[in-house]
mmCIF file of C-alpha atoms in Angstrom:
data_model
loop_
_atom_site.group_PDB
_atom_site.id
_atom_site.type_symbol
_atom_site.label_atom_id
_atom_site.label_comp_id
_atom_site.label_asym_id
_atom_site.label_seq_id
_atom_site.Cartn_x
_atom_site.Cartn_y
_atom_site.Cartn_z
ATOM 1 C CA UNK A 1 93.872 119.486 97.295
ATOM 2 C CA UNK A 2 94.243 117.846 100.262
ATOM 3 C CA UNK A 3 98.710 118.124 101.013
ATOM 4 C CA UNK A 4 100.649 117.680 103.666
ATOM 5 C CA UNK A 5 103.998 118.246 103.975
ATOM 6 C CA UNK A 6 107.156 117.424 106.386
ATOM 7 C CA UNK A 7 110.009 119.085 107.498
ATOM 8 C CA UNK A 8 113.066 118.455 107.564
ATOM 9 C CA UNK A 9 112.522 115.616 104.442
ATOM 10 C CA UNK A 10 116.085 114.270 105.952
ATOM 11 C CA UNK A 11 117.765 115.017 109.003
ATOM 12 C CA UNK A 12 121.349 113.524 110.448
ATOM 13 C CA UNK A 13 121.626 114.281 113.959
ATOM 14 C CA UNK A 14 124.730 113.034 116.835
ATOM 15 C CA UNK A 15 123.686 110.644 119.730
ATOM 16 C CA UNK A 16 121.734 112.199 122.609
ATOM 17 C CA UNK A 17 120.396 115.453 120.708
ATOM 18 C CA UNK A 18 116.913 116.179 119.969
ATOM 19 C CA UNK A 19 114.975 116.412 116.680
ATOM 20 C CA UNK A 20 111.553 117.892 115.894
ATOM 21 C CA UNK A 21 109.904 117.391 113.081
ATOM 22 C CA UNK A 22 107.358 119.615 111.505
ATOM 23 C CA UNK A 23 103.587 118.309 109.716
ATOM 24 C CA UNK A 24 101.651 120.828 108.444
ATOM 25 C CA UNK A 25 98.644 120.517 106.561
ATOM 26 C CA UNK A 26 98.660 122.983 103.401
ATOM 27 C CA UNK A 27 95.171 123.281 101.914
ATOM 28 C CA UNK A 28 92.833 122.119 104.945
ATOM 29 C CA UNK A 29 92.483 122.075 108.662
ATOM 30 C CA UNK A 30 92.914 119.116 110.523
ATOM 31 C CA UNK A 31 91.559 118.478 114.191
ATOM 32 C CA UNK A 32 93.445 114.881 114.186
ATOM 33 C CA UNK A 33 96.789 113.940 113.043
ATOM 34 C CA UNK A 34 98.645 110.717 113.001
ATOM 35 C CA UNK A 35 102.662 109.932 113.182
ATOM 36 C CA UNK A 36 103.537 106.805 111.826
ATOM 37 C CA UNK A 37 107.153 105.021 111.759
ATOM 38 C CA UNK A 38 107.916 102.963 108.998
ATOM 39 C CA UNK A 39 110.897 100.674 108.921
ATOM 40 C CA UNK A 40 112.630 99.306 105.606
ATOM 41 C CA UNK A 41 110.343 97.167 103.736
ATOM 42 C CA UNK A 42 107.735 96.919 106.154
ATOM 43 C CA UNK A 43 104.474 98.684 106.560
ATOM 44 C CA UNK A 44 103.444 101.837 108.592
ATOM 45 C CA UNK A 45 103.312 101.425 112.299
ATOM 46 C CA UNK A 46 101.382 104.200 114.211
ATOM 47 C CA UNK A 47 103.150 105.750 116.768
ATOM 48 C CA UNK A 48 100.384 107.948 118.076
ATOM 49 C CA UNK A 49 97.562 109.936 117.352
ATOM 50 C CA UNK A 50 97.250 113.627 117.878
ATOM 51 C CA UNK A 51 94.303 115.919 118.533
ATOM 52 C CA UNK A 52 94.293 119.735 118.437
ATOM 53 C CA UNK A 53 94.577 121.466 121.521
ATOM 54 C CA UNK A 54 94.842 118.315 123.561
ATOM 55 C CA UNK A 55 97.243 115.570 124.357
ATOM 56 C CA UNK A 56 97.911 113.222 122.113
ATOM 57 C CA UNK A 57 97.315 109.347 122.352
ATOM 58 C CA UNK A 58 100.181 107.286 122.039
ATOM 59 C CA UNK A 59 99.919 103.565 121.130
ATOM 60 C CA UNK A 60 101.080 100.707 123.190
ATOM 61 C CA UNK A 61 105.715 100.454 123.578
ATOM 62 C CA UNK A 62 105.712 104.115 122.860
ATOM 63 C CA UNK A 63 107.166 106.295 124.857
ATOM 64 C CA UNK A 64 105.673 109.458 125.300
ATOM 65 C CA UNK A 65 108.402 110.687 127.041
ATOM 66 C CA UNK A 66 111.017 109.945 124.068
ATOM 67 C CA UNK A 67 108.420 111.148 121.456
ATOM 68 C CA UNK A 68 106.852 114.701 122.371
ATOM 69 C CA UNK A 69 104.062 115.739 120.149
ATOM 70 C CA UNK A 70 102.523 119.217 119.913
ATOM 71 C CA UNK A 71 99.235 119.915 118.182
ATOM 72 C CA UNK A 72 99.087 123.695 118.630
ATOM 73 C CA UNK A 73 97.183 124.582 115.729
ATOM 74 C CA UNK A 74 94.528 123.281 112.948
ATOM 75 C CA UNK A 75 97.277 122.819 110.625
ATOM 76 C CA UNK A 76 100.099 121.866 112.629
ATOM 77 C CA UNK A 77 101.885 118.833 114.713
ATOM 78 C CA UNK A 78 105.042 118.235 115.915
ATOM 79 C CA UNK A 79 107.231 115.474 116.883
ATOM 80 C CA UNK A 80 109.856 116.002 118.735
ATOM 81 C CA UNK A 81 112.687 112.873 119.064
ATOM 82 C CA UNK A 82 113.990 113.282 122.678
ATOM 83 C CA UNK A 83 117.414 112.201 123.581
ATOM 84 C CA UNK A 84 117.741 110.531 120.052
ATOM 85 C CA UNK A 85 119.675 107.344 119.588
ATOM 86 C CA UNK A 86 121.032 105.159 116.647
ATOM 87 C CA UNK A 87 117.870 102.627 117.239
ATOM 88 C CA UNK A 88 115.797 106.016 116.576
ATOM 89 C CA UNK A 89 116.924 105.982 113.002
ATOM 90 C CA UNK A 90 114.004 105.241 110.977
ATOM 91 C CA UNK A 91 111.363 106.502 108.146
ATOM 92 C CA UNK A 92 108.588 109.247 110.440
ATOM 93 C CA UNK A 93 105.497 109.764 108.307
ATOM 94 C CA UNK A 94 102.966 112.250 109.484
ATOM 95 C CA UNK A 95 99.198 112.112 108.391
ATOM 96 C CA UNK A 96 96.352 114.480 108.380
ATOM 97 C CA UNK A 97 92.364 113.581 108.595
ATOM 98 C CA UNK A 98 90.437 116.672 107.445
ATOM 99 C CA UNK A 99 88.214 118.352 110.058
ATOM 100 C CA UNK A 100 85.246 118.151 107.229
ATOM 101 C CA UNK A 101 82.916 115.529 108.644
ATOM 102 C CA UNK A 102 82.756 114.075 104.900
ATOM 103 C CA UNK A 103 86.472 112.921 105.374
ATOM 104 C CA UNK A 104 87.693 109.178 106.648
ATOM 105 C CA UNK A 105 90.728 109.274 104.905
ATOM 106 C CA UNK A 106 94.145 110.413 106.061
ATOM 107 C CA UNK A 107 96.480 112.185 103.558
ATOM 108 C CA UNK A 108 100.337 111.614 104.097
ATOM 109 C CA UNK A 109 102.719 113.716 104.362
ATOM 110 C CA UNK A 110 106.581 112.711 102.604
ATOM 111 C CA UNK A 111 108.021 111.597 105.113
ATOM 112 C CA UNK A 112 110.907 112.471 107.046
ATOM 113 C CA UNK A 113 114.090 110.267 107.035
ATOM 114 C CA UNK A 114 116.047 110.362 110.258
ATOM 115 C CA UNK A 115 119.640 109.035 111.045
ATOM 116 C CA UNK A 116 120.762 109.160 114.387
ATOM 117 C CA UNK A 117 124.736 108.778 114.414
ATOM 118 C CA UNK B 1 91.395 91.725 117.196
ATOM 119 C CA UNK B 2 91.355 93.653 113.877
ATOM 120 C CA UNK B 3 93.469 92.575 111.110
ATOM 121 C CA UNK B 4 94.387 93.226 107.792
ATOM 122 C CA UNK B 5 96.262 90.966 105.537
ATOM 123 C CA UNK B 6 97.393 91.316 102.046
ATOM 124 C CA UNK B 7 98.558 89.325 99.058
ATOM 125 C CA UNK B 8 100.980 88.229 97.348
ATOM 126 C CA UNK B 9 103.759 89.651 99.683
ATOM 127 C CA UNK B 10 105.749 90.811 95.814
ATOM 128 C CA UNK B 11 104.230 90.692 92.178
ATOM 129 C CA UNK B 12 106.285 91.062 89.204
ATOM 130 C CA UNK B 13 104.220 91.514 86.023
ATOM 131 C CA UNK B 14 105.063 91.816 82.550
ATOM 132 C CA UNK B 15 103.333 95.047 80.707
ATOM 133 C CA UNK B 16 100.316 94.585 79.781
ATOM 134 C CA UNK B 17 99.705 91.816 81.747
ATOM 135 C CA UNK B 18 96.636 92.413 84.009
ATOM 136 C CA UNK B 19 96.712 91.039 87.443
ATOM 137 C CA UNK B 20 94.671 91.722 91.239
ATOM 138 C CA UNK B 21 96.066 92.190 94.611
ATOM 139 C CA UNK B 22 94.042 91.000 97.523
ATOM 140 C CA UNK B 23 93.732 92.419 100.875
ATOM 141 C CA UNK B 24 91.771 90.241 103.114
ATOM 142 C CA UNK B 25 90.290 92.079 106.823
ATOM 143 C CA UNK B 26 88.724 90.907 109.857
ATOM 144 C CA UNK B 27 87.118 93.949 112.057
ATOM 145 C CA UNK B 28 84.153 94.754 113.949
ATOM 146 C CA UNK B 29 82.305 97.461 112.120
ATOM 147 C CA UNK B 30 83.994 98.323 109.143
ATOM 148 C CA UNK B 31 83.527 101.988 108.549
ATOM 149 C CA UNK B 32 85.885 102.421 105.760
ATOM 150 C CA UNK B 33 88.303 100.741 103.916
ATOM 151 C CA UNK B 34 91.576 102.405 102.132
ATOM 152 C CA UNK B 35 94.148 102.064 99.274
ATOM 153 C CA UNK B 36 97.213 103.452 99.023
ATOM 154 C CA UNK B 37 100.167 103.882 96.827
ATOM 155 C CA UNK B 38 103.852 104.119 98.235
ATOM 156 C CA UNK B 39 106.916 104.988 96.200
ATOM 157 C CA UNK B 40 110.489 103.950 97.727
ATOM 158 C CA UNK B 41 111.195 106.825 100.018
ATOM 159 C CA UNK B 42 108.199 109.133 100.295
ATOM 160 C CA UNK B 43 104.498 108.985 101.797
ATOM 161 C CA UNK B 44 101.759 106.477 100.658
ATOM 162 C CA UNK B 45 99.587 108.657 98.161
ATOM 163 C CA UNK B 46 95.674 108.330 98.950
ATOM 164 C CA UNK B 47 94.102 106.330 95.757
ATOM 165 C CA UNK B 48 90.410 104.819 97.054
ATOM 166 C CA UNK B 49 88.080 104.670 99.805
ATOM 167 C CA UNK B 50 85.378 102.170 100.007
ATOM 168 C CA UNK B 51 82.564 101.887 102.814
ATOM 169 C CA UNK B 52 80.059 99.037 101.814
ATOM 170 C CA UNK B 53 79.897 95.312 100.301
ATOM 171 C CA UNK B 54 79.625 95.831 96.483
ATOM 172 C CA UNK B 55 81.226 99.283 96.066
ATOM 173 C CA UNK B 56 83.726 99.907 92.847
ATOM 174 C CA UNK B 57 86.040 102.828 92.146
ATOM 175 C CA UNK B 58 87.895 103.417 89.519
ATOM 176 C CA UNK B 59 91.241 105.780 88.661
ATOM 177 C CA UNK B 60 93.237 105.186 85.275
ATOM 178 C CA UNK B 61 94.428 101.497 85.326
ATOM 179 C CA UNK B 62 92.982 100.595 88.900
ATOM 180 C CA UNK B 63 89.663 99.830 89.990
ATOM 181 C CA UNK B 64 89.126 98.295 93.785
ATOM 182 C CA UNK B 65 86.256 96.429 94.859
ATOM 183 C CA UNK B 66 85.055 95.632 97.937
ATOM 184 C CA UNK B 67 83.635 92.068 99.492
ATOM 185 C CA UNK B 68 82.529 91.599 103.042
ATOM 186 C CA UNK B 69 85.639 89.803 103.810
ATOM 187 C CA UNK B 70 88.100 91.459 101.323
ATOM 188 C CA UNK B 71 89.065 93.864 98.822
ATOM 189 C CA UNK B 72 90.588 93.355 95.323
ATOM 190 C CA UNK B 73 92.670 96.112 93.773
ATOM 191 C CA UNK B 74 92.827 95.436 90.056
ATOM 192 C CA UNK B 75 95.489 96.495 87.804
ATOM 193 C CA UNK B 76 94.599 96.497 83.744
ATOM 194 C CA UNK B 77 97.222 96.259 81.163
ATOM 195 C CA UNK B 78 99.898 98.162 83.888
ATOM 196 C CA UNK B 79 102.993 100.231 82.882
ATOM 197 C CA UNK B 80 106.312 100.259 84.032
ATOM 198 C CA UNK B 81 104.984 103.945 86.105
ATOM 199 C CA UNK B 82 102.685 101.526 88.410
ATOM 200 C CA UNK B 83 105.684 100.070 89.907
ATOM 201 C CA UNK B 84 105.022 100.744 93.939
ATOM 202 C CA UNK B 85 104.257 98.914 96.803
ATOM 203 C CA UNK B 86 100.123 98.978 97.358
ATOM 204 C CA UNK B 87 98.639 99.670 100.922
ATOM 205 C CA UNK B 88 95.072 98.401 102.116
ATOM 206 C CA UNK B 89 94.237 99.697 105.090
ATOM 207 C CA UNK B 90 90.798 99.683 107.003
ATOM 208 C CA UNK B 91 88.699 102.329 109.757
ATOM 209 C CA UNK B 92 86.881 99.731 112.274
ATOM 210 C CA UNK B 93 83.880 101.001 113.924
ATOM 211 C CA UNK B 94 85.839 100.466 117.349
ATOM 212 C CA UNK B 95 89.180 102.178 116.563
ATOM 213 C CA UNK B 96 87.647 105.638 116.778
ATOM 214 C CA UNK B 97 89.747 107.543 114.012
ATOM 215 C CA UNK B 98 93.160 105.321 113.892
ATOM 216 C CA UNK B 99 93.343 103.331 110.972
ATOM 217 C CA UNK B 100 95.453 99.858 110.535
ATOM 218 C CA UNK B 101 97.428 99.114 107.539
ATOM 219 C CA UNK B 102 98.338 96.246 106.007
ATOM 220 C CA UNK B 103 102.138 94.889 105.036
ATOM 221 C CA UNK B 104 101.546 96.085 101.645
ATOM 222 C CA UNK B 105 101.979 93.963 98.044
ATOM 223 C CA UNK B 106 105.332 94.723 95.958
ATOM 224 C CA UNK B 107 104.647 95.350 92.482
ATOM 225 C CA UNK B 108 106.955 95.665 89.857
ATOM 226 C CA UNK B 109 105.850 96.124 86.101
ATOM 227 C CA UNK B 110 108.578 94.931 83.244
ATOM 228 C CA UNK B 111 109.025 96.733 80.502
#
């Protein structure tokens, strides 16, 4: 129990095009979500944290303009890299808290590697 | 400010050889605390959660244990397989549902 998954797992994309990335979770509903960006070697930084059916919260240096996220549903978010540039290149992890009140932990999805050429 | 450090940075063991990583925290309210497992490439895969001073869990070749000031995952006679970098990451009571991770421990198991 308890998966998540991302799509695209890999994605190249040209300068100045836009990317969205898909989180769903498969065996649960989940009223929060979390997008993380993790950079080689180093740890998970969260990008922002988003809510179902309301906007998300995005942590402090990230642009919400640059990174559009959609909660639509109990078992989807989106990310969506605006106007993508090389320095966007980077490791996007997605996680999923259970709605169940029992739940604290957040279950990751695998990731999805972006290159921006 | 809540924080969340770990140690050693890397940790290359021999098999067999039992060792601990330490992940040391400083938050108001701790509500839960968290350990991952991250292969190269791919998502950190959920392993424990621990809530109070004095709680153990156990899975295979790890158990984690949890101080008021730190947590100790240890690792018992590991295999080459437990090779992976090792997340701690803790829930404060004033960071609503966010959690903050720590820069992780290397570990790399010798055949």
């Amino acid at each position: 129990g308890a998966v998540v998954s991302q799509h695209p797992s890999w994605v190249i994309c040209k300068s100045g095009t836009s990317v969205k990335i898909e989180c769903r979770s498969l065996d649960f509903q989940a009223t929060t979500m979390f997008w993380y960006r993790q950079f080689p070697k180093q740890s998970l930084m969260l990008m922002a944290t988003s809510n179902e059916g309301s906007k998300a919260t995005y942590e402090q240096g990230v642009e919400k303009d640059k990174f559009l996220i959609n909660h639509a549903s109990l078992t989807l978010s989106t990310l969506t890299v605006t106007s993508a540039h090389p320095e966007d290149s980077s490791f996007y992890i997605c996680s999923a808290r259970p709605s169940a009140t029992s739940y604290n932990e957040q279950f990751f999805g695998p990731g999805t590697r972006l290159t921006v050429l | 400010e809540d924080q969340v450090t770990q140690s050693p940075e890397a940790l290359r063991l021999q098999e067999g050889e039992s060792s601990s990583l330490n992940c040391s925290y400083t938050v108001s309210g701790l509500r839960g605390l968290f350990w991952y497992r991250q292969d190269p490439g791919k998502g950190p895969e959920f392993l424990f959660t621990l809530y109070s001073a004095g709680e153990e869990k156990e899975k295979e070749r790890l158990k984690a244990t949890l101080t008021k000031k730190e947590s100790f995952l240890h690792i018992t006679a590991p295999k080459p397989e437990d090779s992976a970098t090792y997340l701690c990451a803790v829930q404060a009571g004033s960071s609503a549902s966010k959690i903050i991770f720590g820069s992780g421990t290397r570990l790399s198991i010798r055949p």
